[in-house]
């Protein structure tokens, strides 16, 4: 593993355990087994390191890949709306069941973005827009106005994100299999 990737993975591990605000550069250096100076060589500040880690995590999402487990959904480039929907649902299952640290780190970044951290806010705004576009490709939206399509994809994003956070906080709240079946039924109803 190259040094930069090692630093990003160590940063992820530290943030997952201690939150963004609780993370310090010496902690990352210890986790990576390298000097703090080497971290500063690659990433001049903690903020630059956190932004790079955030982008690294977004790349994992686009590849349908987990960070902690390395588990990847096999259909990385689905061709049809049905394949895309199934891939998306399978990845949600991976996040909820196997990648809780990844989800926790993302939610920690969301808090930072909501607090007005400018560069992080822009990153997350763009990521959410891509997420909604992804969802729109799985739904039948040709009969909707642009405003209705925007609202529907935002609703679906809320449903998925809400499920993941509930499963992290209260895993016994509902059955993930039943939830995904109901979500799949709903998306199928709205798909061509």
PDB file of C-alpha atoms in Angstrom:
ATOM      1  CA  UNK A   1       0.000   0.000   0.000  1.00  0.00           C
ATOM      2  CA  UNK A   2       1.414   3.387  -0.946  1.00  0.00           C
ATOM      3  CA  UNK A   3       2.046   5.977   1.785  1.00  0.00           C
ATOM      4  CA  UNK A   4      -0.779   8.309   0.780  1.00  0.00           C
ATOM      5  CA  UNK A   5      -3.355   5.491   0.860  1.00  0.00           C
ATOM      6  CA  UNK A   6      -1.968   4.290   4.183  1.00  0.00           C
ATOM      7  CA  UNK A   7      -2.403   7.778   5.653  1.00  0.00           C
ATOM      8  CA  UNK A   8      -5.982   8.023   4.349  1.00  0.00           C
ATOM      9  CA  UNK A   9      -6.894   4.624   5.799  1.00  0.00           C
ATOM     10  CA  UNK A  10      -5.303   5.530   9.140  1.00  0.00           C
ATOM     11  CA  UNK A  11      -7.195   8.831   9.137  1.00  0.00           C
ATOM     12  CA  UNK A  12     -10.429   6.967   8.459  1.00  0.00           C
ATOM     13  CA  UNK A  13      -9.751   4.578  11.366  1.00  0.00           C
ATOM     14  CA  UNK A  14      -8.960   7.426  13.763  1.00  0.00           C
ATOM     15  CA  UNK A  15     -11.975   9.520  12.737  1.00  0.00           C
ATOM     16  CA  UNK A  16     -14.231   6.443  13.048  1.00  0.00           C
ATOM     17  CA  UNK A  17     -13.047   5.981  16.653  1.00  0.00           C
ATOM     18  CA  UNK A  18     -12.597   9.586  17.806  1.00  0.00           C
ATOM     19  CA  UNK A  19     -14.749  11.781  15.457  1.00  0.00           C
ATOM     20  CA  UNK A  20     -13.397  14.564  13.267  1.00  0.00           C
ATOM     21  CA  UNK A  21     -13.104  17.010  16.157  1.00  0.00           C
ATOM     22  CA  UNK A  22     -11.346  14.437  18.331  1.00  0.00           C
ATOM     23  CA  UNK A  23      -8.801  13.493  15.670  1.00  0.00           C
ATOM     24  CA  UNK A  24      -5.223  14.762  16.009  1.00  0.00           C
ATOM     25  CA  UNK A  25      -2.327  14.376  13.598  1.00  0.00           C
ATOM     26  CA  UNK A  26      -0.177  12.419  16.114  1.00  0.00           C
ATOM     27  CA  UNK A  27      -3.013   9.889  16.449  1.00  0.00           C
ATOM     28  CA  UNK A  28      -3.057   9.403  12.678  1.00  0.00           C
ATOM     29  CA  UNK A  29       0.745   9.040  12.574  1.00  0.00           C
ATOM     30  CA  UNK A  30       0.602   6.324  15.261  1.00  0.00           C
ATOM     31  CA  UNK A  31      -2.220   4.502  13.467  1.00  0.00           C
ATOM     32  CA  UNK A  32      -0.330   4.615  10.144  1.00  0.00           C
ATOM     33  CA  UNK A  33       2.996   3.701  11.764  1.00  0.00           C
ATOM     34  CA  UNK A  34       4.749   6.703  10.220  1.00  0.00           C
ATOM     35  CA  UNK A  35       6.081  10.053  11.349  1.00  0.00           C
ATOM     36  CA  UNK A  36       3.840  13.077  11.641  1.00  0.00           C
ATOM     37  CA  UNK A  37       6.250  14.900   9.318  1.00  0.00           C
ATOM     38  CA  UNK A  38       5.496  12.390   6.556  1.00  0.00           C
ATOM     39  CA  UNK A  39       1.784  13.107   6.927  1.00  0.00           C
ATOM     40  CA  UNK A  40       2.474  16.845   6.628  1.00  0.00           C
ATOM     41  CA  UNK A  41       4.609  16.163   3.537  1.00  0.00           C
ATOM     42  CA  UNK A  42       1.593  14.617   1.789  1.00  0.00           C
ATOM     43  CA  UNK A  43      -1.134  16.764   3.406  1.00  0.00           C
ATOM     44  CA  UNK A  44       0.013  20.138   4.710  1.00  0.00           C
ATOM     45  CA  UNK A  45      -2.848  20.573   7.188  1.00  0.00           C
ATOM     46  CA  UNK A  46      -5.427  18.475   8.993  1.00  0.00           C
ATOM     47  CA  UNK A  47      -8.142  20.153   6.900  1.00  0.00           C
ATOM     48  CA  UNK A  48      -6.428  19.171   3.633  1.00  0.00           C
ATOM     49  CA  UNK A  49      -6.068  15.619   4.942  1.00  0.00           C
ATOM     50  CA  UNK A  50      -9.745  15.458   5.916  1.00  0.00           C
ATOM     51  CA  UNK A  51     -10.835  16.810   2.521  1.00  0.00           C
ATOM     52  CA  UNK A  52      -8.638  14.215   0.782  1.00  0.00           C
ATOM     53  CA  UNK A  53     -10.091  11.460   2.972  1.00  0.00           C
ATOM     54  CA  UNK A  54     -13.607  12.657   2.174  1.00  0.00           C
ATOM     55  CA  UNK A  55     -12.874  12.493  -1.568  1.00  0.00           C
ATOM     56  CA  UNK A  56     -11.346   9.042  -1.054  1.00  0.00           C
ATOM     57  CA  UNK A  57     -14.556   7.908   0.677  1.00  0.00           C
ATOM     58  CA  UNK A  58     -16.682   9.359  -2.147  1.00  0.00           C
ATOM     59  CA  UNK A  59     -14.629   7.317  -4.621  1.00  0.00           C
ATOM     60  CA  UNK A  60     -15.471   4.205  -2.564  1.00  0.00           C
ATOM     61  CA  UNK A  61     -19.155   5.052  -2.813  1.00  0.00           C
ATOM     62  CA  UNK A  62     -18.962   5.490  -6.580  1.00  0.00           C
ATOM     63  CA  UNK A  63     -17.229   2.111  -6.840  1.00  0.00           C
ATOM     64  CA  UNK A  64     -19.775   0.464  -4.523  1.00  0.00           C
ATOM     65  CA  UNK A  65     -16.880  -0.510  -2.277  1.00  0.00           C
ATOM     66  CA  UNK A  66     -16.613  -0.718   1.480  1.00  0.00           C
ATOM     67  CA  UNK A  67     -13.609   0.798   3.213  1.00  0.00           C
ATOM     68  CA  UNK A  68     -13.429  -1.356   6.360  1.00  0.00           C
ATOM     69  CA  UNK A  69     -14.205  -4.666   4.680  1.00  0.00           C
ATOM     70  CA  UNK A  70     -13.168  -3.989   1.091  1.00  0.00           C
ATOM     71  CA  UNK A  71     -16.437  -5.709   0.095  1.00  0.00           C
ATOM     72  CA  UNK A  72     -17.534  -4.566  -3.370  1.00  0.00           C
ATOM     73  CA  UNK A  73     -20.864  -4.989  -5.086  1.00  0.00           C
ATOM     74  CA  UNK A  74     -20.099  -6.994  -8.208  1.00  0.00           C
ATOM     75  CA  UNK A  75     -22.204  -4.988 -10.684  1.00  0.00           C
ATOM     76  CA  UNK A  76     -20.052  -1.864 -10.568  1.00  0.00           C
ATOM     77  CA  UNK A  77     -21.368  -0.476 -13.862  1.00  0.00           C
ATOM     78  CA  UNK A  78     -25.013  -1.558 -14.086  1.00  0.00           C
ATOM     79  CA  UNK A  79     -26.546  -1.173 -17.526  1.00  0.00           C
ATOM     80  CA  UNK A  80     -30.293  -1.101 -16.884  1.00  0.00           C
ATOM     81  CA  UNK A  81     -32.385   0.772 -14.309  1.00  0.00           C
ATOM     82  CA  UNK A  82     -33.235  -2.589 -12.684  1.00  0.00           C
ATOM     83  CA  UNK A  83     -29.541  -3.558 -12.376  1.00  0.00           C
ATOM     84  CA  UNK A  84     -28.777  -0.102 -11.041  1.00  0.00           C
ATOM     85  CA  UNK A  85     -31.566  -0.360  -8.448  1.00  0.00           C
ATOM     86  CA  UNK A  86     -30.484  -3.852  -7.366  1.00  0.00           C
ATOM     87  CA  UNK A  87     -26.853  -2.764  -7.108  1.00  0.00           C
ATOM     88  CA  UNK A  88     -27.856   0.267  -5.068  1.00  0.00           C
ATOM     89  CA  UNK A  89     -30.008  -1.820  -2.692  1.00  0.00           C
ATOM     90  CA  UNK A  90     -27.257  -4.403  -2.281  1.00  0.00           C
ATOM     91  CA  UNK A  91     -24.769  -1.647  -1.458  1.00  0.00           C
ATOM     92  CA  UNK A  92     -27.149  -0.189   1.131  1.00  0.00           C
ATOM     93  CA  UNK A  93     -27.210  -3.617   2.763  1.00  0.00           C
ATOM     94  CA  UNK A  94     -23.396  -3.667   2.850  1.00  0.00           C
ATOM     95  CA  UNK A  95     -23.299  -0.196   4.428  1.00  0.00           C
ATOM     96  CA  UNK A  96     -25.897  -1.090   7.060  1.00  0.00           C
ATOM     97  CA  UNK A  97     -24.499  -4.501   7.945  1.00  0.00           C
ATOM     98  CA  UNK A  98     -20.753  -4.365   7.283  1.00  0.00           C
ATOM     99  CA  UNK A  99     -19.608  -0.748   6.991  1.00  0.00           C
ATOM    100  CA  UNK A 100     -20.919   0.999  10.082  1.00  0.00           C
ATOM    101  CA  UNK A 101     -17.636   2.899  10.539  1.00  0.00           C
ATOM    102  CA  UNK A 102     -17.885   4.238   7.005  1.00  0.00           C
ATOM    103  CA  UNK A 103     -21.419   5.456   7.666  1.00  0.00           C
ATOM    104  CA  UNK A 104     -20.403   7.012  11.011  1.00  0.00           C
ATOM    105  CA  UNK A 105     -17.560   8.903   9.365  1.00  0.00           C
ATOM    106  CA  UNK A 106     -19.874  10.175   6.622  1.00  0.00           C
ATOM    107  CA  UNK A 107     -22.409  11.387   9.169  1.00  0.00           C
ATOM    108  CA  UNK A 108     -19.630  13.126  11.080  1.00  0.00           C
ATOM    109  CA  UNK A 109     -18.689  14.929   7.846  1.00  0.00           C
ATOM    110  CA  UNK A 110     -22.345  15.815   7.270  1.00  0.00           C
ATOM    111  CA  UNK A 111     -22.390  17.512  10.669  1.00  0.00           C
ATOM    112  CA  UNK A 112     -19.290  19.482   9.676  1.00  0.00           C
ATOM    113  CA  UNK A 113     -20.922  20.421   6.353  1.00  0.00           C
ATOM    114  CA  UNK A 114     -24.140  21.491   8.078  1.00  0.00           C
ATOM    115  CA  UNK A 115     -22.070  23.622  10.465  1.00  0.00           C
ATOM    116  CA  UNK A 116     -20.920  25.648   7.461  1.00  0.00           C
ATOM    117  CA  UNK A 117     -17.393  24.321   6.912  1.00  0.00           C
ATOM    118  CA  UNK A 118     -17.204  25.783   3.415  1.00  0.00           C
ATOM    119  CA  UNK A 119     -15.046  23.293   1.525  1.00  0.00           C
ATOM    120  CA  UNK A 120     -16.715  20.312   3.182  1.00  0.00           C
ATOM    121  CA  UNK A 121     -20.173  21.821   2.521  1.00  0.00           C
ATOM    122  CA  UNK A 122     -19.384  22.172  -1.179  1.00  0.00           C
ATOM    123  CA  UNK A 123     -18.082  18.584  -1.355  1.00  0.00           C
ATOM    124  CA  UNK A 124     -21.192  17.204   0.308  1.00  0.00           C
ATOM    125  CA  UNK A 125     -23.585  19.350  -1.700  1.00  0.00           C
ATOM    126  CA  UNK A 126     -22.013  17.956  -4.879  1.00  0.00           C
ATOM    127  CA  UNK A 127     -22.061  14.414  -3.484  1.00  0.00           C
ATOM    128  CA  UNK A 128     -25.755  14.677  -2.575  1.00  0.00           C
ATOM    129  CA  UNK A 129     -26.550  16.017  -6.044  1.00  0.00           C
ATOM    130  CA  UNK A 130     -24.787  12.998  -7.563  1.00  0.00           C
ATOM    131  CA  UNK A 131     -26.628  10.701  -5.171  1.00  0.00           C
ATOM    132  CA  UNK A 132     -29.992  12.162  -6.242  1.00  0.00           C
ATOM    133  CA  UNK A 133     -29.022  11.839  -9.927  1.00  0.00           C
ATOM    134  CA  UNK A 134     -28.144   8.202  -9.295  1.00  0.00           C
ATOM    135  CA  UNK A 135     -31.539   7.618  -7.679  1.00  0.00           C
ATOM    136  CA  UNK A 136     -33.301   9.417 -10.555  1.00  0.00           C
ATOM    137  CA  UNK A 137     -31.771   6.915 -13.003  1.00  0.00           C
ATOM    138  CA  UNK A 138     -33.523   4.088 -11.105  1.00  0.00           C
ATOM    139  CA  UNK A 139     -36.953   5.745 -11.136  1.00  0.00           C
ATOM    140  CA  UNK A 140     -39.466   6.413 -13.859  1.00  0.00           C
ATOM    141  CA  UNK A 141     -39.367  10.204 -13.937  1.00  0.00           C
ATOM    142  CA  UNK A 142     -40.340  10.989 -17.540  1.00  0.00           C
ATOM    143  CA  UNK A 143     -43.897  11.873 -16.447  1.00  0.00           C
ATOM    144  CA  UNK A 144     -42.707  14.294 -13.734  1.00  0.00           C
ATOM    145  CA  UNK A 145     -41.836  17.959 -13.862  1.00  0.00           C
ATOM    146  CA  UNK A 146     -38.216  18.799 -12.971  1.00  0.00           C
ATOM    147  CA  UNK A 147     -39.409  20.063  -9.562  1.00  0.00           C
ATOM    148  CA  UNK A 148     -41.345  16.829  -8.888  1.00  0.00           C
ATOM    149  CA  UNK A 149     -38.367  14.714  -9.975  1.00  0.00           C
ATOM    150  CA  UNK A 150     -36.092  16.710  -7.672  1.00  0.00           C
ATOM    151  CA  UNK A 151     -38.487  16.280  -4.743  1.00  0.00           C
ATOM    152  CA  UNK A 152     -38.941  12.544  -5.389  1.00  0.00           C
ATOM    153  CA  UNK A 153     -35.221  11.814  -5.563  1.00  0.00           C
ATOM    154  CA  UNK A 154     -34.654  13.855  -2.387  1.00  0.00           C
ATOM    155  CA  UNK A 155     -37.400  11.820  -0.704  1.00  0.00           C
ATOM    156  CA  UNK A 156     -35.740   8.542  -1.691  1.00  0.00           C
ATOM    157  CA  UNK A 157     -32.349   9.795  -0.488  1.00  0.00           C
ATOM    158  CA  UNK A 158     -33.984  10.645   2.842  1.00  0.00           C
ATOM    159  CA  UNK A 159     -35.585   7.200   3.081  1.00  0.00           C
ATOM    160  CA  UNK A 160     -32.282   5.420   2.482  1.00  0.00           C
ATOM    161  CA  UNK A 161     -30.221   7.654   4.749  1.00  0.00           C
ATOM    162  CA  UNK A 162     -32.870   7.456   7.453  1.00  0.00           C
ATOM    163  CA  UNK A 163     -32.796   3.667   7.320  1.00  0.00           C
ATOM    164  CA  UNK A 164     -29.032   3.505   7.651  1.00  0.00           C
ATOM    165  CA  UNK A 165     -28.908   5.852  10.639  1.00  0.00           C
ATOM    166  CA  UNK A 166     -31.739   3.945  12.343  1.00  0.00           C
ATOM    167  CA  UNK A 167     -29.907   0.661  11.830  1.00  0.00           C
ATOM    168  CA  UNK A 168     -26.756   2.135  13.347  1.00  0.00           C
ATOM    169  CA  UNK A 169     -28.536   3.485  16.406  1.00  0.00           C
ATOM    170  CA  UNK A 170     -31.210   0.812  16.893  1.00  0.00           C
ATOM    171  CA  UNK A 171     -30.443  -2.289  14.794  1.00  0.00           C
ATOM    172  CA  UNK A 172     -33.471  -4.112  16.216  1.00  0.00           C
ATOM    173  CA  UNK A 173     -35.886  -1.378  15.083  1.00  0.00           C
ATOM    174  CA  UNK A 174     -36.814  -3.127  11.861  1.00  0.00           C
ATOM    175  CA  UNK A 175     -35.766  -5.979   9.609  1.00  0.00           C
ATOM    176  CA  UNK A 176     -33.361  -4.745   6.904  1.00  0.00           C
ATOM    177  CA  UNK A 177     -34.500  -7.492   4.512  1.00  0.00           C
ATOM    178  CA  UNK A 178     -38.148  -6.464   4.818  1.00  0.00           C
ATOM    179  CA  UNK A 179     -37.201  -2.795   4.494  1.00  0.00           C
ATOM    180  CA  UNK A 180     -35.212  -3.430   1.303  1.00  0.00           C
ATOM    181  CA  UNK A 181     -38.050  -5.532  -0.151  1.00  0.00           C
ATOM    182  CA  UNK A 182     -40.538  -2.731   0.528  1.00  0.00           C
ATOM    183  CA  UNK A 183     -38.137  -0.164  -0.932  1.00  0.00           C
ATOM    184  CA  UNK A 184     -37.627  -2.362  -3.967  1.00  0.00           C
ATOM    185  CA  UNK A 185     -41.414  -2.705  -4.360  1.00  0.00           C
ATOM    186  CA  UNK A 186     -41.783   1.059  -4.213  1.00  0.00           C
ATOM    187  CA  UNK A 187     -38.977   1.724  -6.720  1.00  0.00           C
ATOM    188  CA  UNK A 188     -40.340  -0.981  -9.036  1.00  0.00           C
ATOM    189  CA  UNK A 189     -43.768   0.652  -8.901  1.00  0.00           C
ATOM    190  CA  UNK A 190     -42.243   3.953 -10.010  1.00  0.00           C
ATOM    191  CA  UNK A 191     -39.903   2.435 -12.615  1.00  0.00           C
ATOM    192  CA  UNK A 192     -40.678   1.821 -16.292  1.00  0.00           C
TER     193      UNK A 192
END
